[in-house]
């Protein structure tokens, strides 16, 4: 049987929630019982005062019950807030951990936009629903206990209030389900708008340079955003209108209890005050339950979205075993490819682009320059070389030993890479014990000491040109002290004097450190500084010259 919370939301709370759901239900039930007990005590006190009696016992019981309710509420609220934050933390860490244990193709298949929607929007909506869930459970408990008390006071009043109350909840739930489909569709479209907004910001320079492109993209965003806003507005307005209708109905319910029950019961006048008071508490709890339904509806959509994403994440291939440390502190004498090949599986063409078979050996203390036209397969070959993607067939060997799937991370740890679309982190992550003097030395050597400095492992300024940021990335790569360094079009953003300095000075110094230096470059004037010049064409790696 499906959980009343919705199977997807219930699954996520069980998997990632930082609290015990059973204890949450029990605590909510105790809070409801305390509320109902207070209602009983208030009614008893009012009755005794009306009879000109002193409700001493009621006074003695009232404050302990009230204190118990306060303590339970504080306990419930603390667990609720703590559990909510734990849920968000665990969900984020689970997703990031899964992504980290997969290869680059998995990330590209998932899409950064979908990952960010799960980590930000969906987790936020679910966490807000969790904060509302405990009050809803408490209101439900109050409603149930108050209904039992009404039956005790007046069978007729209990039947009327419980029947009408349940009909109100059923009516609102039915309407909420009808709006749920509309909200679900709008939710998907809203995610696509987020991706378009990210594209808008990522391509800001290109948009600024072309007014026609800016107009078309802006109009597309405008229409999509307006359509989604209108759909969500209509659905939520209908939900809130239903909520308003429910508020009116519950007050009609109280009025009907007072006017109809006396017709059906000759003794109702004896219980009119406690019945009325209890009915008002029923109204309050019923209102609290109905008020949270729109948020719970949105959380249900978000939960479905998260579960679909998690299922997709689980279903994608590329999961890696734990990293071994086979090459830790071991001198690297060679990296070799043997019949390495890769084919793009999701390509719709009859003859999808393929790389390989590639056969080559890289040795330390040498510089390998790689060239190739756009679309020749350079990026794919470099991804295979660095272990970012797994080959379909063939072998990678380190010092003559085959790199197994369990060695994937250990193999990647041999490389320091600066990709053409590199990302520069604001901290020296993974370099906590780096020597400050070495940092200063390389900042000076690369001519950026006056632009940036490192304070407590953090760069104080990264608002620099692409060429200057690449110099910082090169410094980080050198400080990592990895045996292999890969530079993808590194010199393309450098001014002519520093480009000359890079090829004539930096490359030889990297070789002198006994590194395998692999540089993708089209600087023909400096090909003479390579020990081996390689060419990639139509997915094939060949050598143009070697000493």
XYZ file of C-alpha atoms in Angstrom:
547
model
C 0.000 0.000 0.000
C 1.309 3.453 -0.904
C 2.446 5.651 1.946
C 0.171 8.637 2.696
C 3.219 10.826 2.135
C 3.536 9.625 -1.448
C 5.792 6.694 -2.280
C 8.591 8.849 -3.732
C 8.712 11.292 -0.831
C 8.464 8.460 1.685
C 11.321 6.627 -0.057
C 13.557 9.707 0.033
C 12.783 10.422 3.684
C 13.582 6.826 4.595
C 16.814 6.856 2.576
C 18.194 10.300 3.382
C 16.164 11.705 6.273
C 18.083 12.467 9.447
C 15.328 11.299 11.783
C 13.265 8.250 12.686
C 9.930 8.424 10.863
C 8.177 6.167 13.351
C 9.321 8.337 16.241
C 8.146 11.393 14.315
C 4.678 9.868 13.951
C 4.569 8.847 17.613
C 5.688 12.283 18.779
C 3.063 13.951 16.596
C 0.432 11.599 18.066
C 1.507 12.526 21.619
C 1.318 16.226 20.745
C -2.188 15.642 19.396
C -3.121 13.755 22.554
C -1.822 16.614 24.708
C -3.812 19.110 22.644
C -6.950 17.020 22.974
C -6.324 16.692 26.729
C -6.055 20.464 27.030
C -9.362 20.802 25.159
C -10.983 18.395 27.605
C -9.518 20.235 30.610
C -10.644 23.622 29.273
C -14.165 22.328 28.703
C -14.261 20.709 32.142
C -13.034 23.919 33.758
C -15.651 25.965 31.896
C -18.420 23.549 32.939
C -17.419 23.591 36.611
C -17.113 27.377 36.652
C -20.560 27.614 35.047
C -21.822 25.422 37.911
C -20.087 27.823 40.350
C -17.502 25.208 41.330
C -13.724 25.590 41.619
C -11.981 23.305 39.084
C -9.062 22.500 41.377
C -8.210 19.147 39.805
C -8.359 20.691 36.340
C -5.922 23.409 37.427
C -3.564 20.786 38.837
C -3.645 18.784 35.606
C -3.615 21.653 33.149
C -0.062 22.909 33.678
C 1.651 19.475 33.649
C -0.145 18.625 30.407
C 0.754 22.035 28.981
C 4.392 21.553 30.001
C 4.378 18.096 28.420
C 3.011 19.568 25.193
C 5.676 22.318 25.162
C 8.467 19.794 25.690
C 7.116 17.513 22.982
C 6.792 20.434 20.573
C 10.362 21.556 21.260
C 11.624 17.990 20.790
C 9.607 17.564 17.618
C 10.729 20.902 16.169
C 14.393 20.231 16.936
C 14.296 16.787 15.333
C 12.340 18.143 12.386
C 14.769 20.980 11.626
C 17.840 18.806 12.243
C 16.401 15.989 10.139
C 15.569 18.391 7.313
C 19.088 19.785 7.137
C 20.529 16.277 7.393
C 18.288 15.202 4.508
C 19.569 17.991 2.251
C 23.179 17.250 3.242
C 22.873 13.482 2.674
C 21.084 13.882 -0.655
C 23.743 16.288 -1.927
C 26.600 14.094 -0.767
C 24.959 10.999 -2.265
C 24.549 12.664 -5.671
C 28.036 14.177 -5.652
C 29.535 10.867 -4.539
C 27.746 8.973 -7.311
C 28.852 11.528 -9.904
C 32.428 11.419 -8.623
C 32.510 7.630 -8.927
C 31.489 7.807 -12.578
C 33.432 8.963 -15.597
C 33.126 12.114 -17.665
C 30.636 10.591 -20.106
C 28.237 9.993 -17.224
C 28.389 13.639 -16.218
C 27.781 14.733 -19.794
C 24.862 12.294 -20.138
C 23.236 13.560 -16.950
C 23.767 17.221 -17.720
C 25.010 19.758 -15.215
C 21.624 21.517 -15.282
C 19.776 18.411 -14.085
C 22.316 17.791 -11.344
C 22.028 21.380 -10.104
C 18.205 21.210 -10.171
C 18.333 18.144 -7.939
C 20.879 19.636 -5.550
C 19.217 23.041 -5.322
C 15.580 23.417 -6.363
C 14.241 19.908 -5.713
C 16.075 19.414 -2.416
C 14.906 22.854 -1.248
C 11.245 22.136 -2.041
C 11.387 18.748 -0.318
C 13.088 20.244 2.740
C 10.371 22.907 2.990
C 7.725 20.187 2.795
C 9.512 18.285 5.554
C 9.355 21.350 7.775
C 5.602 21.493 7.135
C 5.109 17.748 7.528
C 5.405 17.559 11.313
C 2.829 20.342 11.915
C 0.515 18.521 9.482
C 0.931 15.278 11.434
C 0.276 17.132 14.666
C -2.853 18.749 13.193
C -4.008 15.335 11.988
C -3.511 13.877 15.462
C -5.428 16.778 17.047
C -8.221 16.265 14.511
C -8.508 12.544 15.291
C -8.435 12.915 19.094
C -10.798 15.874 18.983
C -13.246 13.874 16.872
C -13.177 11.050 19.434
C -13.847 13.605 22.155
C -16.767 14.992 20.129
C -18.254 11.504 19.905
C -17.922 11.264 23.666
C -19.728 14.588 24.103
C -22.382 14.036 21.439
C -22.737 11.127 19.077
C -24.692 13.276 16.624
C -22.155 16.122 16.663
C -19.298 13.644 16.252
C -20.929 12.026 13.242
C -21.679 15.358 11.548
C -18.273 16.934 12.161
C -16.233 13.817 11.270
C -18.244 13.068 8.122
C -18.195 16.624 6.807
C -14.540 17.063 7.830
C -13.480 13.950 5.922
C -15.534 15.039 2.909
C -13.745 18.399 2.959
C -10.336 16.728 3.010
C -11.385 14.314 0.248
C -12.725 17.174 -1.885
C -9.569 19.203 -1.506
C -7.316 16.182 -2.115
C -9.212 15.345 -5.320
C -8.791 18.871 -6.633
C -5.152 18.872 -5.569
C -4.523 15.662 -7.566
C -6.106 17.228 -10.644
C -3.779 20.223 -10.339
C -0.846 17.934 -9.649
C -0.563 16.843 -13.297
C -0.514 20.466 -14.423
C 2.133 21.360 -11.853
C 4.205 18.326 -12.841
C 4.336 19.456 -16.477
C 5.150 23.006 -15.430
C 7.882 21.645 -13.158
C 9.611 19.968 -16.100
C 9.322 23.103 -18.223
C 10.701 25.188 -15.384
C 13.789 22.967 -15.337
C 14.284 23.566 -19.059
C 14.027 27.309 -18.465
C 16.792 27.050 -15.879
C 18.993 25.377 -18.484
C 18.186 28.134 -20.977
C 19.061 30.765 -18.382
C 22.394 29.033 -17.766
C 22.989 29.006 -21.532
C 22.111 32.704 -21.669
C 24.655 33.564 -18.979
C 27.352 31.222 -20.343
C 27.055 32.768 -23.800
C 26.757 36.337 -22.562
C 29.669 37.634 -24.675
C 28.259 36.071 -27.819
C 24.817 37.461 -27.030
C 26.180 40.970 -26.521
C 27.905 40.765 -29.899
C 24.772 39.811 -31.840
C 21.545 41.715 -31.252
C 19.508 39.312 -33.410
C 20.718 36.341 -31.348
C 20.025 38.259 -28.139
C 16.503 39.083 -29.325
C 15.658 35.510 -30.363
C 17.005 33.938 -27.179
C 15.350 36.583 -25.001
C 12.016 36.063 -26.767
C 12.287 32.286 -26.330
C 12.997 32.742 -22.620
C 10.186 35.282 -22.341
C 7.584 33.020 -23.934
C 8.637 29.890 -22.048
C 8.847 31.712 -18.723
C 5.484 33.384 -19.243
C 3.804 30.125 -20.251
C 5.184 28.268 -17.221
C 4.299 31.166 -14.914
C 0.735 31.227 -16.252
C 0.295 27.457 -15.900
C 1.703 27.406 -12.365
C -0.294 30.506 -11.420
C -3.570 28.961 -12.597
C -2.862 25.682 -10.812
C -1.803 27.375 -7.564
C -4.667 29.893 -7.711
C -7.102 26.997 -8.013
C -5.418 25.304 -5.065
C -5.588 28.442 -2.932
C -9.189 29.070 -4.019
C -10.005 25.538 -2.907
C -8.253 26.292 0.354
C -10.364 29.435 0.795
C -13.476 27.404 0.029
C -12.440 24.890 2.671
C -12.028 27.681 5.221
C -15.584 28.805 4.512
C -16.864 25.233 4.674
C -15.319 24.510 8.044
C -16.970 27.552 9.585
C -20.246 26.488 8.000
C -19.557 23.138 9.643
C -19.338 24.770 13.077
C -22.505 26.736 12.428
C -24.290 23.620 11.213
C -23.184 21.743 14.332
C -24.733 24.378 16.560
C -27.968 24.692 14.553
C -28.588 21.171 13.245
C -27.554 19.040 16.213
C -30.165 20.588 18.583
C -32.864 19.498 16.126
C -31.593 15.929 16.265
C -30.767 15.800 19.971
C -32.954 17.010 22.854
C -30.049 17.104 25.305
C -27.594 19.014 23.138
C -28.092 22.208 25.138
C -26.221 20.557 27.990
C -23.101 20.105 25.842
C -23.333 23.101 23.490
C -20.322 24.928 24.970
C -17.815 22.015 24.969
C -19.044 20.859 21.546
C -18.572 24.359 20.117
C -15.121 24.745 21.662
C -14.027 21.327 20.431
C -15.414 22.027 16.961
C -13.272 25.168 16.759
C -10.190 23.107 17.559
C -11.249 20.633 14.866
C -11.570 23.548 12.440
C -8.098 24.801 13.348
C -6.486 21.403 12.854
C -8.418 20.796 9.630
C -7.301 24.177 8.305
C -3.672 23.358 9.153
C -3.905 20.061 7.291
C -5.443 21.579 4.174
C -3.128 24.592 4.167
C -0.040 22.406 3.770
C -1.408 20.361 0.870
C -0.170 22.726 -1.932
C 3.389 22.552 -0.553
C 3.133 18.777 -0.147
C 1.890 18.575 -3.755
C 4.979 20.450 -4.968
C 7.191 18.241 -2.823
C 5.580 15.184 -4.399
C 6.566 16.492 -7.849
C 10.083 17.298 -6.635
C 10.368 13.823 -5.110
C 9.381 12.188 -8.382
C 11.953 14.322 -10.176
C 14.673 13.331 -7.687
C 13.826 9.628 -7.897
C 13.848 9.728 -11.703
C 17.244 11.418 -11.554
C 18.614 8.904 -9.030
C 17.348 6.003 -11.155
C 19.037 7.509 -14.208
C 22.226 8.019 -12.213
C 22.154 4.407 -11.016
C 21.410 3.107 -14.502
C 24.309 4.806 -16.229
C 27.416 2.735 -16.791
C 30.871 3.842 -15.792
C 30.791 3.152 -12.063
C 34.299 2.754 -10.750
C 35.739 0.614 -8.022
C 37.627 2.137 -5.137
C 40.971 3.608 -6.113
C 44.058 1.540 -5.482
C 47.487 2.985 -4.702
C 49.508 0.757 -6.978
C 51.703 3.580 -8.366
C 52.028 5.631 -5.213
C 55.643 6.911 -4.936
C 56.656 4.717 -7.843
C 58.863 6.093 -10.634
C 56.949 6.138 -13.885
C 59.069 4.777 -16.689
C 56.397 4.566 -19.392
C 52.723 4.996 -20.252
C 51.642 2.855 -23.192
C 48.528 2.390 -25.328
C 47.916 -0.993 -26.933
C 45.114 -1.156 -29.524
C 43.135 1.433 -27.594
C 39.810 2.321 -29.229
C 36.597 4.132 -28.433
C 33.342 4.719 -30.288
C 30.555 7.174 -29.451
C 27.562 4.961 -28.744
C 24.809 7.601 -28.751
C 25.697 9.013 -32.128
C 22.670 8.971 -34.443
C 24.814 8.674 -37.569
C 25.164 5.378 -39.465
C 28.917 5.517 -38.930
C 29.562 7.071 -35.506
C 32.910 8.714 -34.904
C 35.521 6.333 -33.566
C 39.025 6.693 -32.185
C 41.751 4.128 -32.658
C 43.137 1.646 -32.511
C 45.877 3.714 -30.877
C 49.312 2.286 -30.147
C 51.929 4.498 -28.565
C 54.348 4.780 -25.642
C 55.183 7.911 -23.634
C 58.385 8.134 -21.613
C 59.534 10.594 -18.923
C 61.896 13.482 -19.602
C 60.464 13.988 -23.087
C 58.070 16.528 -24.611
C 55.315 15.289 -26.913
C 53.567 17.937 -29.026
C 50.182 16.893 -30.430
C 48.429 18.600 -33.313
C 45.264 17.968 -35.266
C 42.394 19.754 -36.951
C 39.061 20.445 -35.289
C 37.015 17.246 -35.151
C 40.075 15.071 -35.628
C 39.601 13.367 -32.244
C 42.208 15.240 -30.166
C 39.848 15.770 -27.258
C 38.723 12.122 -27.221
C 42.301 10.833 -27.396
C 43.313 13.123 -24.514
C 40.328 11.933 -22.490
C 41.380 8.340 -23.087
C 44.990 9.156 -22.252
C 44.096 10.831 -18.947
C 41.528 8.195 -17.923
C 38.550 10.553 -18.022
C 36.720 8.064 -20.225
C 37.179 4.302 -20.440
C 38.134 2.687 -23.743
C 35.861 0.185 -25.462
C 38.806 -2.087 -26.124
C 42.554 -2.179 -25.818
C 44.887 -1.651 -22.878
C 46.657 1.135 -21.026
C 49.886 0.062 -19.379
C 51.915 1.822 -16.706
C 55.472 0.534 -16.427
C 54.310 -2.471 -18.437
C 51.411 -3.304 -16.074
C 47.810 -3.146 -17.276
C 45.577 -0.453 -15.758
C 42.510 -2.282 -14.420
C 39.155 -0.586 -13.629
C 40.073 -0.570 -9.931
C 43.218 1.383 -10.848
C 41.341 4.140 -12.690
C 41.629 6.816 -10.016
C 45.198 5.883 -9.160
C 46.000 6.204 -12.869
C 44.356 9.635 -13.124
C 46.351 10.726 -10.093
C 49.473 10.466 -12.249
C 48.346 13.463 -14.328
C 48.289 17.226 -13.895
C 46.083 18.645 -16.642
C 45.210 22.074 -17.935
C 42.367 21.592 -20.390
C 41.327 24.162 -22.963
C 38.124 24.711 -20.965
C 39.990 24.507 -17.656
C 38.511 25.486 -14.313
C 40.655 27.391 -11.819
C 39.710 26.772 -8.182
C 40.001 29.537 -5.646
C 42.062 27.385 -3.289
C 45.038 25.084 -3.562
C 42.882 22.021 -2.983
C 44.940 18.905 -2.386
C 48.061 20.979 -1.669
C 47.702 21.691 2.042
C 51.406 21.134 2.746
C 52.815 23.142 -0.163
C 55.888 25.291 0.538
C 55.077 29.024 0.481
C 58.489 29.790 -0.992
C 57.811 27.482 -3.946
C 54.513 29.262 -4.534
C 56.257 32.644 -4.556
C 59.007 31.294 -6.816
C 56.559 30.123 -9.475
C 54.386 33.240 -9.233
C 57.493 35.298 -9.939
C 58.722 32.956 -12.645
C 55.364 33.117 -14.438
C 55.219 36.904 -14.130
C 52.062 37.168 -12.040
C 53.440 37.841 -8.545
C 52.174 41.424 -8.729
C 48.720 40.291 -9.812
C 47.945 37.548 -7.300
C 49.224 36.019 -4.107
C 48.327 32.970 -2.050
C 47.166 33.551 1.529
C 46.426 30.503 3.685
C 46.134 28.372 0.572
C 43.657 30.746 -1.097
C 44.186 33.033 -4.092
C 43.425 36.651 -3.227
C 42.569 37.639 -6.797
C 41.376 35.626 -9.770
C 39.835 38.504 -11.705
C 42.518 38.136 -14.354
C 42.841 37.550 -18.079
C 42.565 34.016 -19.460
C 46.296 33.932 -20.137
C 47.122 34.972 -16.556
C 44.681 32.439 -15.147
C 46.366 29.761 -17.267
C 49.701 30.735 -15.721
C 48.212 30.207 -12.264
C 46.861 26.833 -13.415
C 50.345 25.915 -14.654
C 51.818 26.839 -11.274
C 49.268 24.584 -9.560
C 50.076 21.756 -11.981
C 53.789 22.040 -11.201
C 53.156 22.185 -7.447
C 51.144 18.951 -7.659
C 54.370 17.143 -8.587
C 52.662 14.592 -10.798
C 54.843 12.622 -13.239
C 52.743 13.555 -16.295
C 51.576 17.019 -17.314
C 49.041 17.608 -20.105
C 48.668 21.101 -21.590
C 45.791 21.657 -24.010
C 46.444 24.757 -26.156
C 48.032 26.354 -23.078
C 50.108 28.908 -24.986
C 47.264 30.119 -27.220
C 46.246 32.836 -24.730
C 49.770 34.053 -23.933
C 51.394 37.160 -25.367
C 54.260 36.521 -27.859
C 57.138 37.145 -25.403
C 55.723 34.811 -22.772
C 54.776 32.213 -25.382
C 58.427 32.182 -26.457
C 59.451 31.918 -22.784
C 57.084 28.992 -22.308
C 58.513 26.904 -25.145
C 62.143 27.860 -24.674
C 62.311 27.791 -20.859
C 59.266 26.242 -19.167
C 59.032 23.136 -21.373
C 62.746 22.245 -20.909
C 62.442 22.786 -17.148
C 59.440 20.454 -16.977
C 61.444 17.856 -18.911
C 64.351 18.375 -16.495
C 61.950 17.426 -13.675
C 61.646 14.066 -15.492
C 58.010 14.638 -16.387
C 56.176 13.307 -19.397
C 55.122 16.560 -21.080
C 52.185 16.304 -23.505
C 51.150 19.578 -25.147
C 48.388 20.030 -27.690
C 49.577 22.924 -29.821
C 49.477 24.463 -33.265
C 52.475 26.751 -32.738
C 54.498 25.490 -35.712
C 57.293 27.944 -34.973
C 58.052 26.037 -31.779
C 57.688 22.441 -32.962
C 61.468 22.133 -32.801
C 61.235 22.110 -28.984
C 59.313 18.820 -29.107
C 61.041 15.485 -28.778
C 58.153 13.855 -30.579
C 55.579 15.527 -32.827
C 52.303 13.595 -32.994
C 49.329 14.075 -35.282
C 45.731 13.058 -34.675
C 43.610 12.717 -37.785
C 40.236 10.947 -38.104
C 40.734 9.394 -34.677
C 44.157 7.958 -35.564
C 47.381 8.852 -33.752
C 50.522 8.951 -35.854
C 54.012 10.339 -35.354
C 55.346 13.051 -37.656
C 58.879 12.885 -36.351
C 61.007 11.626 -33.495
C 64.721 12.061 -32.750
